[in-house]
């Protein structure tokens, strides 16, 4: 707090997985928080002290209304369209690029001095075997997916605003996020299928994993960090998908897989998924983006985040255990059996 007054935050994507964690931390730290939400968002899951502003990032008037009266807010731009379905490319581009452009026009007029933009490691493209750094060239235009391209394009807008002196910015690029509150990403793709003995494949790839509370810590540190107009990669624990699945199985007392699914078998499943999607005109279960993620080798150098933001490194077992405990609390997983290992 400055001069006894609480600091002010404006958070887009406030009702999302990461957004809920960030808003909860900000409220707990005494900030005045406005959560910018869309119709259908689970605003009931946000702290009672949160000021809810309904609107759409593509509607400048709704953003201006939400920002009216805020005292030099710090803007946390978390909202994003993460679909991997090719038929949603145009909508994803509008949401991620157009929405960012609109916000960047409104925020300076409202007196915002700092914008923390949550991008993704996907903005660097698909570079298996390359340890990515902030200054690594991106191949997203030729090797990435539409999500990565849209996030990269939005990053360019953020950097341009910083260079023009409109406001100070920091762009954060987290790797795969794990933690309580996740119901649509890794919990759905890995944890719940292992629990239900229905995991179709064990991906043969390797990736980096970060706990959601470490990502939130980095966002808070980025507010006053002596950084401006730059990217910061938020890395974590490096582990193969096989190791992740084995850790989940161990925590749930489920059979531990002996090996990852062979790549030729995964290729066949990918082809079958594309055929089924074409016939049913529905989103494929295994998109090209998901296939690349499952077979790739995502490793990063997160030294900048550790030096400048104090980024922590939660163990893989701890972040998976926290997610599993939360899934049980909300009755998405049964309570542990009597013989299950206590944590």
Coordinates of N, CA and C in Angstrom, one line a residue, residues 10-15 34-44 46 50-67:
X10 N -6.7 -4.5 -11.8 CA -7.8 -4.9 -12.8 C -7.3 -6.2 -13.5
X11 N -8.2 -7.2 -13.4 CA -7.8 -8.5 -13.8 C -8.7 -9.1 -14.9
X12 N -8.2 -9.3 -16.1 CA -9.0 -9.9 -17.1 C -8.8 -11.4 -16.9
X13 N -9.9 -12.2 -17.3 CA -9.8 -13.6 -17.1 C -9.8 -14.0 -15.7
X14 N -10.5 -13.1 -14.9 CA -10.4 -13.3 -13.4 C -11.1 -14.6 -12.9
X15 N -12.1 -15.1 -13.7 CA -12.8 -16.3 -13.2 C -12.2 -17.6 -13.8
X34 N -10.7 -5.5 -9.2 CA -11.8 -5.5 -10.1 C -11.6 -6.7 -11.1
X35 N -12.5 -7.7 -11.1 CA -12.3 -8.8 -12.0 C -13.2 -8.6 -13.2
X36 N -12.6 -8.6 -14.4 CA -13.3 -8.4 -15.6 C -13.7 -9.7 -16.2
X37 N -15.0 -10.0 -16.2 CA -15.6 -11.3 -16.5 C -16.6 -11.2 -17.7
X38 N -16.8 -12.4 -18.3 CA -17.8 -12.5 -19.3 C -19.0 -13.3 -18.8
X39 N -20.1 -13.1 -19.5 CA -21.3 -13.9 -19.2 C -21.0 -15.4 -19.2
X40 N -21.4 -16.1 -18.2 CA -21.2 -17.5 -18.1 C -20.0 -17.9 -17.2
X41 N -19.2 -16.9 -16.9 CA -18.0 -17.1 -16.0 C -18.5 -17.5 -14.6
X42 N -17.7 -18.3 -13.9 CA -18.0 -18.7 -12.5 C -17.6 -17.7 -11.5
X43 N -18.3 -16.5 -11.6 CA -17.9 -15.4 -10.7 C -18.2 -15.8 -9.2
X44 N -19.1 -16.8 -9.0 CA -19.4 -17.2 -7.6 C -18.1 -17.8 -6.9
X46 N -15.2 -16.5 -7.0 CA -14.2 -15.4 -6.7 C -14.5 -14.9 -5.3
X50 N -14.2 -9.1 -4.2 CA -13.9 -8.7 -5.6 C -15.0 -7.9 -6.2
X51 N -14.7 -6.8 -6.8 CA -15.6 -6.0 -7.6 C -15.7 -6.7 -9.0
X52 N -16.9 -7.1 -9.4 CA -17.1 -7.8 -10.6 C -17.6 -6.8 -11.7
X53 N -16.9 -6.8 -12.8 CA -17.3 -6.0 -14.0 C -17.5 -6.9 -15.1
X54 N -18.7 -6.9 -15.6 CA -19.0 -7.8 -16.8 C -18.8 -7.1 -18.1
X55 N -18.2 -7.8 -19.0 CA -18.0 -7.1 -20.3 C -17.3 -8.1 -21.3
X56 N -16.7 -7.5 -22.3 CA -16.1 -8.3 -23.4 C -14.9 -7.5 -23.8
X57 N -13.7 -8.2 -24.0 CA -12.5 -7.5 -24.4 C -12.6 -6.9 -25.8
X58 N -13.6 -7.3 -26.6 CA -13.7 -6.8 -27.9 C -14.7 -5.6 -27.9
X59 N -15.2 -5.3 -26.7 CA -16.1 -4.1 -26.6 C -15.4 -3.1 -25.7
X60 N -14.9 -2.1 -26.4 CA -14.1 -1.0 -25.8 C -14.9 -0.3 -24.7
X61 N -16.2 -0.1 -25.0 CA -17.0 0.6 -24.0 C -17.1 -0.1 -22.7
X62 N -17.3 -1.4 -22.8 CA -17.4 -2.2 -21.5 C -16.1 -2.2 -20.7
X63 N -15.0 -2.1 -21.4 CA -13.7 -2.0 -20.7 C -13.5 -0.7 -20.1
X64 N -13.9 0.4 -20.8 CA -13.8 1.7 -20.3 C -14.7 1.9 -19.0
X65 N -15.9 1.3 -19.1 CA -16.8 1.4 -17.9 C -16.2 0.7 -16.7
X66 N -15.6 -0.5 -17.0 CA -15.0 -1.3 -15.9 C -13.8 -0.6 -15.3
X67 N -13.1 0.2 -16.1 CA -11.9 0.9 -15.6 C -12.2 2.2 -14.9

